[in-house]
Short mmCIF file of C-alpha atoms in Angstrom, two decimals:
data_model
loop_
_atom_site.label_atom_id
_atom_site.label_comp_id
_atom_site.label_asym_id
_atom_site.label_seq_id
_atom_site.Cartn_x
_atom_site.Cartn_y
_atom_site.Cartn_z
CA ASP A 68 21.94 -61.79 15.59
CA GLN A 69 18.34 -60.70 16.11
CA GLN A 70 16.26 -63.61 17.46
CA VAL A 71 12.92 -61.53 17.17
CA LYS A 72 12.33 -59.47 14.24
CA GLN A 73 9.67 -56.75 13.60
CA ASN A 74 10.57 -55.84 10.05
CA SER A 75 8.23 -52.93 9.64
CA PRO A 76 9.19 -49.89 11.56
CA SER A 77 6.06 -48.09 10.97
CA LEU A 78 2.41 -48.64 9.78
CA SER A 79 -0.38 -46.03 9.29
CA VAL A 80 -3.95 -47.33 9.31
CA GLN A 81 -7.33 -45.46 9.09
CA GLU A 82 -9.56 -45.55 12.26
CA GLY A 83 -12.11 -48.33 12.28
CA ARG A 84 -9.78 -50.60 9.91
CA ILE A 85 -7.67 -53.51 10.90
CA SER A 86 -4.27 -53.12 11.98
CA ILE A 87 -1.93 -56.01 11.26
CA LEU A 88 1.46 -56.16 13.17
CA ASN A 89 3.85 -58.74 12.25
CA CYS A 90 6.75 -60.50 13.88
CA ASP A 91 9.16 -63.19 12.74
CA TYR A 92 11.55 -65.21 15.34
CA THR A 93 14.51 -67.57 14.68
CA ASN A 94 14.85 -69.61 17.71
CA SER A 95 12.66 -72.57 17.76
CA MET A 96 13.02 -73.10 21.41
CA PHE A 97 10.81 -70.00 22.10
CA ASP A 98 7.54 -71.25 23.43
CA TYR A 99 5.63 -67.87 24.84
CA PHE A 100 5.26 -65.00 23.06
CA LEU A 101 3.86 -61.53 24.01
CA TRP A 102 2.90 -58.35 22.50
CA TYR A 103 3.53 -54.99 24.57
CA LYS A 104 2.35 -51.54 23.68
CA LYS A 105 4.24 -48.50 24.60
CA TYR A 106 3.43 -44.69 24.59
CA PRO A 107 6.25 -42.12 24.71
CA ALA A 108 7.78 -41.34 27.93
CA GLU A 109 6.06 -44.35 29.60
CA GLY A 110 7.17 -48.06 29.97
CA PRO A 111 5.88 -50.79 27.96
CA THR A 112 2.47 -52.18 28.79
CA PHE A 113 1.47 -55.87 28.42
CA LEU A 114 -1.23 -56.14 25.94
CA ILE A 115 -1.76 -59.89 24.84
CA SER A 116 0.19 -63.26 24.82
CA ILE A 117 0.12 -66.72 23.21
CA SER A 118 1.64 -69.98 24.24
CA SER A 119 3.26 -72.15 21.74
CA ILE A 120 0.57 -74.93 22.39
CA LYS A 121 -2.05 -72.45 20.81
CA ASP A 122 -2.31 -70.77 17.24
CA LYS A 123 -4.80 -68.00 18.46
CA ASN A 124 -5.47 -66.01 21.51
CA GLU A 125 -8.23 -63.04 21.39
CA ASP A 126 -8.97 -60.42 23.87
CA GLY A 127 -11.36 -57.81 22.84
CA ARG A 128 -10.28 -56.08 19.67
CA PHE A 129 -6.81 -57.59 20.01
CA THR A 130 -6.23 -61.25 18.46
CA VAL A 131 -2.89 -63.04 18.29
CA PHE A 132 -2.05 -65.63 15.68
CA LEU A 133 0.83 -67.60 15.96
CA ASN A 134 2.41 -69.94 12.86
CA LYS A 135 5.18 -72.15 14.42
CA SER A 136 6.07 -73.77 11.25
CA ALA A 137 6.76 -70.23 9.63
CA LYS A 138 7.94 -69.17 13.12
CA HIS A 139 5.72 -66.04 12.66
CA LEU A 140 3.00 -64.19 14.77
CA SER A 141 0.99 -61.35 14.18
CA LEU A 142 -1.34 -58.94 16.17
CA HIS A 143 -4.61 -58.13 14.65
CA ILE A 144 -6.45 -55.00 16.11
CA VAL A 145 -10.18 -54.54 14.93
CA PRO A 146 -11.29 -51.98 14.71
CA SER A 147 -8.22 -49.62 14.99
CA GLN A 148 -8.86 -46.48 17.33
CA PRO A 149 -6.57 -43.30 17.31
CA GLY A 150 -5.72 -44.33 21.06
CA ASP A 151 -4.14 -47.12 19.63
CA SER A 152 -1.19 -45.20 18.18
CA ALA A 153 1.74 -46.30 20.02
CA VAL A 154 5.01 -48.40 19.35
CA TYR A 155 4.15 -52.14 19.60
CA PHE A 156 6.93 -54.58 20.63
CA CYS A 157 6.81 -58.30 20.11
CA ALA A 158 8.61 -60.57 22.72
CA ALA A 159 9.33 -64.07 23.21
CA SER A 160 10.71 -66.34 25.83
CA GLU A 161 12.20 -69.99 26.23
CA GLY A 162 10.84 -71.84 28.85
CA GLY A 163 10.00 -69.23 31.47
CA GLY A 164 6.70 -68.12 30.27
CA SER A 165 6.25 -64.22 30.98
CA GLN A 166 8.48 -64.59 33.84
CA GLY A 167 11.53 -65.46 31.69
CA ASN A 168 14.08 -63.49 29.79
CA LEU A 169 12.08 -61.67 27.40
CA ILE A 170 13.62 -61.14 23.95
CA PHE A 171 12.10 -58.21 22.26
CA GLY A 172 11.87 -56.96 18.76
CA LYS A 173 12.80 -53.41 17.79
CA GLY A 174 9.07 -52.45 17.56
CA THR A 175 6.45 -51.11 15.07
CA LYS A 176 5.17 -47.64 15.36
CA LEU A 177 1.57 -47.69 14.66
CA SER A 178 -0.38 -44.55 13.60
CA VAL A 179 -4.30 -44.78 13.53
CA LYS A 180 -5.62 -41.73 11.46
CA PRO A 181 -9.16 -40.27 12.49
CA GLU B 259 -2.82 -50.05 42.90
CA ALA B 260 0.49 -48.16 42.72
CA GLY B 261 2.77 -49.13 39.53
CA VAL B 262 6.44 -49.65 39.27
CA ALA B 263 8.35 -46.38 40.38
CA GLN B 264 11.55 -45.42 39.03
CA SER B 265 14.03 -42.43 39.78
CA PRO B 266 15.43 -40.19 38.34
CA ARG B 267 13.48 -39.99 35.34
CA TYR B 268 16.14 -38.44 33.31
CA LYS B 269 20.10 -38.19 34.09
CA ILE B 270 22.96 -36.41 32.05
CA ILE B 271 26.45 -37.33 32.91
CA GLU B 272 29.92 -37.10 31.59
CA LYS B 273 31.77 -40.19 30.28
CA ARG B 274 33.86 -42.13 33.20
CA GLN B 275 31.34 -40.69 35.85
CA SER B 276 29.13 -42.90 38.06
CA VAL B 277 25.42 -43.05 38.19
CA ALA B 278 22.83 -44.90 39.98
CA PHE B 279 19.05 -45.68 39.40
CA TRP B 280 16.45 -46.57 41.84
CA CYS B 281 13.29 -48.90 41.34
CA ASN B 282 10.45 -49.55 43.84
CA PRO B 283 8.25 -52.53 42.46
CA ILE B 284 4.61 -53.15 42.74
CA SER B 285 3.84 -54.10 46.20
CA GLY B 286 4.14 -57.90 46.72
CA HIS B 287 5.99 -58.68 43.45
CA ALA B 288 8.83 -61.14 43.87
CA THR B 289 10.55 -60.90 40.76
CA LEU B 290 12.30 -57.50 39.66
CA TYR B 291 14.11 -57.11 36.20
CA TRP B 292 16.39 -54.31 34.91
CA TYR B 293 16.34 -53.79 31.14
CA GLN B 294 18.35 -51.59 28.80
CA GLN B 295 16.65 -49.97 25.75
CA ILE B 296 18.91 -48.17 23.47
CA LEU B 297 17.37 -45.87 20.93
CA GLY B 298 15.57 -47.70 18.13
CA GLN B 299 15.95 -51.11 19.84
CA GLY B 300 13.66 -53.36 21.92
CA PRO B 301 14.51 -53.64 25.69
CA LYS B 302 17.10 -55.97 26.60
CA LEU B 303 17.38 -57.83 29.99
CA LEU B 304 20.17 -57.04 32.27
CA ILE B 305 19.38 -58.62 35.46
CA GLN B 306 16.57 -60.49 36.91
CA PHE B 307 16.11 -60.85 40.80
CA GLN B 308 13.68 -63.56 42.63
CA ASN B 309 13.38 -61.81 46.24
CA ASN B 310 16.75 -60.74 46.91
CA GLY B 311 18.45 -63.50 44.78
CA VAL B 312 19.96 -63.05 41.18
CA VAL B 313 18.18 -65.56 38.75
CA ASP B 314 19.84 -64.29 35.74
CA ASP B 315 22.71 -61.66 35.03
CA SER B 316 24.15 -63.21 31.83
CA GLN B 317 23.89 -59.92 30.17
CA LEU B 318 25.07 -57.67 32.56
CA PRO B 319 28.37 -55.94 31.67
CA LYS B 320 29.65 -56.75 35.19
CA ASP B 321 32.98 -54.88 34.71
CA ARG B 322 31.02 -51.72 34.89
CA PHE B 323 27.41 -52.50 35.89
CA SER B 324 26.00 -53.61 39.48
CA ALA B 325 22.79 -54.25 40.76
CA GLU B 326 21.31 -55.16 44.22
CA ARG B 327 18.25 -55.70 45.65
CA LEU B 328 18.53 -55.73 49.44
CA LYS B 329 15.57 -57.07 51.52
CA GLY B 330 13.88 -58.34 48.53
CA VAL B 331 11.85 -55.04 47.61
CA ASP B 332 13.63 -51.96 46.39
CA SER B 333 16.71 -52.16 43.74
CA THR B 334 19.43 -50.01 42.65
CA LEU B 335 21.40 -50.34 39.26
CA LYS B 336 24.82 -48.75 39.07
CA ILE B 337 27.14 -47.91 36.32
CA GLN B 338 30.66 -47.19 37.11
CA PRO B 339 32.36 -45.69 34.97
CA ALA B 340 29.74 -44.73 32.30
CA LYS B 341 30.67 -44.80 28.61
CA LEU B 342 29.08 -43.14 25.74
CA GLU B 343 27.42 -46.43 24.45
CA ASP B 344 25.51 -46.73 28.07
CA SER B 345 23.25 -43.79 26.71
CA ALA B 346 19.72 -45.59 26.97
CA VAL B 347 16.56 -45.82 28.77
CA TYR B 348 16.77 -48.15 31.79
CA LEU B 349 13.54 -49.84 32.43
CA CYS B 350 12.63 -51.61 35.80
CA ALA B 351 9.67 -54.32 35.62
CA SER B 352 8.27 -56.57 38.29
CA SER B 353 5.97 -59.56 38.38
CA SER B 354 4.99 -62.70 40.47
CA PRO B 355 2.30 -61.90 42.92
CA SER B 356 2.28 -65.72 43.06
CA GLY B 357 5.64 -65.88 44.10
CA GLY B 358 7.10 -67.00 40.95
CA THR B 359 4.95 -70.14 40.47
CA ASP B 360 2.77 -68.89 37.71
CA THR B 361 4.75 -68.41 34.41
CA THR B 362 1.89 -66.32 33.04
CA ASP B 363 2.26 -63.53 35.63
CA THR B 364 2.74 -60.36 33.57
CA GLN B 365 5.86 -58.12 33.80
CA TYR B 366 4.64 -54.61 34.69
CA PHE B 367 7.17 -51.95 33.44
CA GLY B 368 8.15 -48.63 35.15
CA PRO B 369 8.34 -45.44 33.02
CA GLY B 370 12.14 -45.70 32.82
CA THR B 371 15.28 -43.59 33.39
CA ARG B 372 16.58 -41.94 30.22
CA LEU B 373 20.43 -41.69 30.64
CA THR B 374 22.41 -39.45 28.68
CA VAL B 375 26.31 -39.90 28.46
CA LEU B 376 28.28 -37.13 27.17
#
Protein backbone atom coordinates (compact mmCIF):
# COMPACT_ATOMS: atom_id res chain seq x y z
CA ASP A 1 0.00 0.00 0.00
CA GLN A 2 1.52 3.28 -1.11
CA GLN A 3 1.80 5.78 1.70
CA VAL A 4 3.02 8.60 -0.55
CA LYS A 5 1.28 9.08 -3.87
CA GLN A 6 2.15 11.23 -6.84
CA ASN A 7 -0.78 10.66 -9.15
CA SER A 8 0.57 12.57 -12.15
CA PRO A 9 3.36 10.63 -13.87
CA SER A 10 4.17 13.63 -16.06
CA LEU A 11 3.59 17.35 -16.43
CA SER A 12 4.42 19.69 -19.29
CA VAL A 13 4.70 23.45 -18.75
CA GLN A 14 5.76 26.41 -20.85
CA GLU A 15 8.89 28.28 -19.83
CA GLY A 16 8.09 31.21 -17.55
CA ARG A 17 4.80 29.75 -16.34
CA ILE A 18 4.10 28.12 -12.99
CA SER A 19 4.67 24.39 -12.43
CA ILE A 20 2.56 22.74 -9.73
CA LEU A 21 3.47 19.24 -8.63
CA ASN A 22 1.15 17.44 -6.25
CA CYS A 23 1.62 14.78 -3.62
CA ASP A 24 -0.82 12.99 -1.30
CA TYR A 25 -0.05 10.86 1.73
CA THR A 26 -2.03 8.46 3.85
CA ASN A 27 0.01 8.15 7.04
CA SER A 28 -1.10 10.82 9.51
CA MET A 29 2.08 10.21 11.55
CA PHE A 30 4.29 11.73 8.85
CA ASP A 31 5.71 14.97 10.22
CA TYR A 32 8.39 15.96 7.73
CA PHE A 33 8.11 16.26 3.98
CA LEU A 34 10.71 16.76 1.28
CA TRP A 35 11.00 17.24 -2.46
CA TYR A 36 13.87 15.80 -4.42
CA LYS A 37 14.78 16.42 -8.05
CA LYS A 38 16.42 13.78 -10.21
CA TYR A 39 18.16 14.11 -13.56
CA PRO A 40 18.84 11.00 -15.70
CA ALA A 41 21.82 8.91 -14.57
CA GLU A 42 22.19 10.98 -11.40
CA GLY A 43 21.06 10.47 -7.83
CA PRO A 44 18.17 12.49 -6.36
CA THR A 45 19.08 16.01 -5.21
CA PHE A 46 17.37 17.66 -2.24
CA LEU A 47 15.24 20.63 -3.23
CA ILE A 48 13.11 21.84 -0.34
CA SER A 49 11.45 20.52 2.81
CA ILE A 50 8.70 21.40 5.25
CA SER A 51 7.88 20.40 8.79
CA SER A 52 4.31 19.53 9.72
CA ILE A 53 4.18 22.54 12.06
CA LYS A 54 4.29 24.82 9.03
CA ASP A 55 2.01 25.19 6.05
CA LYS A 56 4.41 26.93 3.68
CA ASN A 57 8.13 27.07 3.01
CA GLU A 58 9.76 29.14 0.31
CA ASP A 59 13.22 29.03 -1.23
CA GLY A 60 13.74 31.24 -4.25
CA ARG A 61 11.57 30.01 -7.11
CA PHE A 62 10.42 26.99 -5.12
CA THR A 63 7.56 26.96 -2.62
CA VAL A 64 6.11 23.95 -0.85
CA PHE A 65 2.60 24.09 0.60
CA LEU A 66 1.30 21.61 3.16
CA ASN A 67 -2.38 20.95 3.88
CA LYS A 68 -2.41 18.54 6.81
CA SER A 69 -6.17 18.16 6.96
CA ALA A 70 -6.21 17.03 3.34
CA LYS A 71 -2.92 15.11 3.68
CA HIS A 72 -1.72 16.93 0.61
CA LEU A 73 1.36 18.88 -0.33
CA SER A 74 2.38 20.67 -3.47
CA LEU A 75 5.52 22.13 -4.97
CA HIS A 76 5.24 25.36 -6.92
CA ILE A 77 8.01 26.46 -9.27
CA VAL A 78 7.75 30.05 -10.48
CA PRO A 79 8.88 30.90 -13.07
CA SER A 80 9.62 27.52 -14.63
CA GLN A 81 12.86 27.17 -16.57
CA PRO A 82 14.00 24.50 -19.08
CA GLY A 83 16.68 23.43 -16.58
CA ASP A 84 13.89 22.44 -14.19
CA SER A 85 13.02 19.53 -16.50
CA ALA A 86 13.57 16.46 -14.33
CA VAL A 87 11.73 13.86 -12.27
CA TYR A 88 10.46 15.25 -8.97
CA PHE A 89 9.98 12.95 -5.99
CA CYS A 90 7.92 13.73 -2.94
CA ALA A 91 9.09 12.05 0.27
CA ALA A 92 7.88 11.88 3.86
CA SER A 93 9.22 10.68 7.17
CA GLU A 94 7.84 9.89 10.60
CA GLY A 95 9.75 11.23 13.57
CA GLY A 96 13.21 11.35 12.07
CA GLY A 97 13.08 14.53 10.05
CA SER A 98 15.29 14.20 7.01
CA GLN A 99 17.37 11.62 8.89
CA GLY A 100 14.68 9.00 9.10
CA ASN A 101 13.34 6.40 6.70
CA LEU A 102 12.18 8.52 3.77
CA ILE A 103 9.08 7.13 2.06
CA PHE A 104 9.13 8.23 -1.57
CA GLY A 105 6.37 8.62 -4.13
CA LYS A 106 6.79 7.29 -7.66
CA GLY A 107 7.78 10.67 -9.05
CA THR A 108 6.44 13.17 -11.57
CA LYS A 109 8.38 13.93 -14.74
CA LEU A 110 8.34 17.66 -15.40
CA SER A 111 9.07 18.96 -18.88
CA VAL A 112 9.51 22.71 -19.31
CA LYS A 113 9.21 23.76 -22.92
CA PRO A 114 11.20 26.79 -24.17
CA GLU B 1 33.29 19.15 -1.55
CA ALA B 2 33.27 15.67 -3.13
CA GLY B 3 29.90 13.96 -3.32
CA VAL B 4 28.85 10.42 -2.53
CA ALA B 5 30.83 7.99 -4.69
CA GLN B 6 29.48 4.64 -5.85
CA SER B 7 30.90 1.84 -7.94
CA PRO B 8 30.37 0.17 -10.24
CA ARG B 9 27.91 2.36 -12.13
CA TYR B 10 26.48 -0.58 -14.08
CA LYS B 11 26.44 -4.31 -13.50
CA ILE B 12 24.87 -7.16 -15.44
CA ILE B 13 24.75 -10.62 -13.90
CA GLU B 14 22.93 -13.90 -14.31
CA LYS B 15 20.34 -14.93 -11.72
CA ARG B 16 21.77 -16.87 -8.79
CA GLN B 17 25.11 -15.08 -9.13
CA SER B 18 26.51 -12.79 -6.45
CA VAL B 19 27.18 -9.09 -6.71
CA ALA B 20 28.61 -6.36 -4.48
CA PHE B 21 28.27 -2.59 -4.56
CA TRP B 22 30.55 -0.08 -2.91
CA CYS B 23 29.80 3.35 -1.46
CA ASN B 24 32.08 6.09 -0.16
CA PRO B 25 30.04 8.76 1.66
CA ILE B 26 30.79 12.45 1.93
CA SER B 27 33.68 13.00 4.31
CA GLY B 28 32.52 13.44 7.90
CA HIS B 29 29.02 12.13 7.34
CA ALA B 30 28.02 9.78 10.14
CA THR B 31 24.86 8.35 8.61
CA LEU B 32 24.81 6.16 5.52
CA TYR B 33 21.79 4.76 3.68
CA TRP B 34 21.24 2.17 0.97
CA TYR B 35 18.11 2.51 -1.16
CA GLN B 36 16.68 0.29 -3.89
CA GLN B 37 14.89 2.02 -6.76
CA ILE B 38 12.96 -0.27 -9.09
CA LEU B 39 12.06 1.18 -12.49
CA GLY B 40 8.99 3.42 -12.23
CA GLN B 41 9.11 3.53 -8.43
CA GLY B 42 10.58 5.85 -5.86
CA PRO B 43 13.62 4.82 -3.82
CA LYS B 44 12.98 2.42 -0.94
CA LEU B 45 15.24 2.30 2.11
CA LEU B 46 17.07 -1.00 2.58
CA ILE B 47 19.37 -0.18 5.48
CA GLN B 48 20.56 2.80 7.52
CA PHE B 49 23.87 2.99 9.40
CA GLN B 50 24.88 5.47 12.08
CA ASN B 51 28.68 5.32 12.08
CA ASN B 52 29.28 1.55 11.90
CA GLY B 53 26.08 0.50 13.68
CA VAL B 54 22.79 -0.46 12.04
CA VAL B 55 19.88 1.90 12.80
CA ASP B 56 17.21 0.36 10.56
CA ASP B 57 17.37 -2.76 8.40
CA SER B 58 13.70 -3.70 8.61
CA GLN B 59 13.25 -3.67 4.83
CA LEU B 60 16.45 -5.52 3.96
CA PRO B 61 15.75 -9.04 2.59
CA LYS B 62 18.24 -10.63 4.91
CA ASP B 63 18.07 -14.08 3.31
CA ARG B 64 19.97 -12.71 0.30
CA PHE B 65 21.07 -9.14 1.03
CA SER B 66 23.82 -8.10 3.42
CA ALA B 67 25.53 -4.80 4.12
CA GLU B 68 28.40 -3.66 6.24
CA ARG B 69 30.10 -0.42 7.12
CA LEU B 70 33.45 -1.26 8.61
CA LYS B 71 35.22 1.60 10.42
CA GLY B 72 32.18 3.81 9.96
CA VAL B 73 33.18 5.14 6.53
CA ASP B 74 32.84 3.07 3.34
CA SER B 75 30.05 0.57 2.92
CA THR B 76 29.35 -2.46 0.77
CA LEU B 77 26.00 -3.98 -0.14
CA LYS B 78 25.95 -7.58 -1.30
CA ILE B 79 23.30 -9.72 -2.96
CA GLN B 80 23.77 -13.48 -2.89
CA PRO B 81 22.14 -15.11 -4.80
CA ALA B 82 20.53 -12.54 -7.09
CA LYS B 83 16.99 -12.89 -8.41
CA LEU B 84 15.37 -11.32 -11.45
CA GLU B 85 13.35 -8.97 -9.23
CA ASP B 86 16.56 -7.50 -7.82
CA SER B 87 17.05 -5.58 -11.07
CA ALA B 88 17.06 -1.97 -9.92
CA VAL B 89 19.21 1.06 -9.24
CA TYR B 90 20.93 0.87 -5.86
CA LEU B 91 21.44 4.30 -4.35
CA CYS B 92 23.72 5.20 -1.50
CA ALA B 93 23.13 8.38 0.50
CA SER B 94 24.88 10.02 3.43
CA SER B 95 24.03 12.74 5.91
CA SER B 96 24.71 14.08 9.40
CA PRO B 97 27.78 16.21 9.47
CA SER B 98 26.41 17.06 12.91
CA GLY B 99 26.71 13.42 13.95
CA GLY B 100 23.00 12.71 13.80
CA THR B 101 21.78 15.39 16.21
CA ASP B 102 20.16 17.63 13.61
CA THR B 103 17.13 16.01 12.01
CA THR B 104 17.16 18.58 9.21
CA ASP B 105 20.52 17.34 7.89
CA THR B 106 19.98 16.59 4.22
CA GLN B 107 20.50 13.17 2.69
CA TYR B 108 22.91 13.47 -0.23
CA PHE B 109 22.62 10.75 -2.85
CA GLY B 110 25.25 9.17 -5.02
CA PRO B 111 24.67 8.44 -8.74
CA GLY B 112 23.63 4.85 -8.06
CA THR B 113 24.54 1.44 -9.45
CA ARG B 114 22.19 0.07 -12.10
CA LEU B 115 21.90 -3.71 -11.67
CA THR B 116 20.42 -5.92 -14.36
CA VAL B 117 19.76 -9.56 -13.48
CA LEU B 118 19.24 -11.85 -16.49
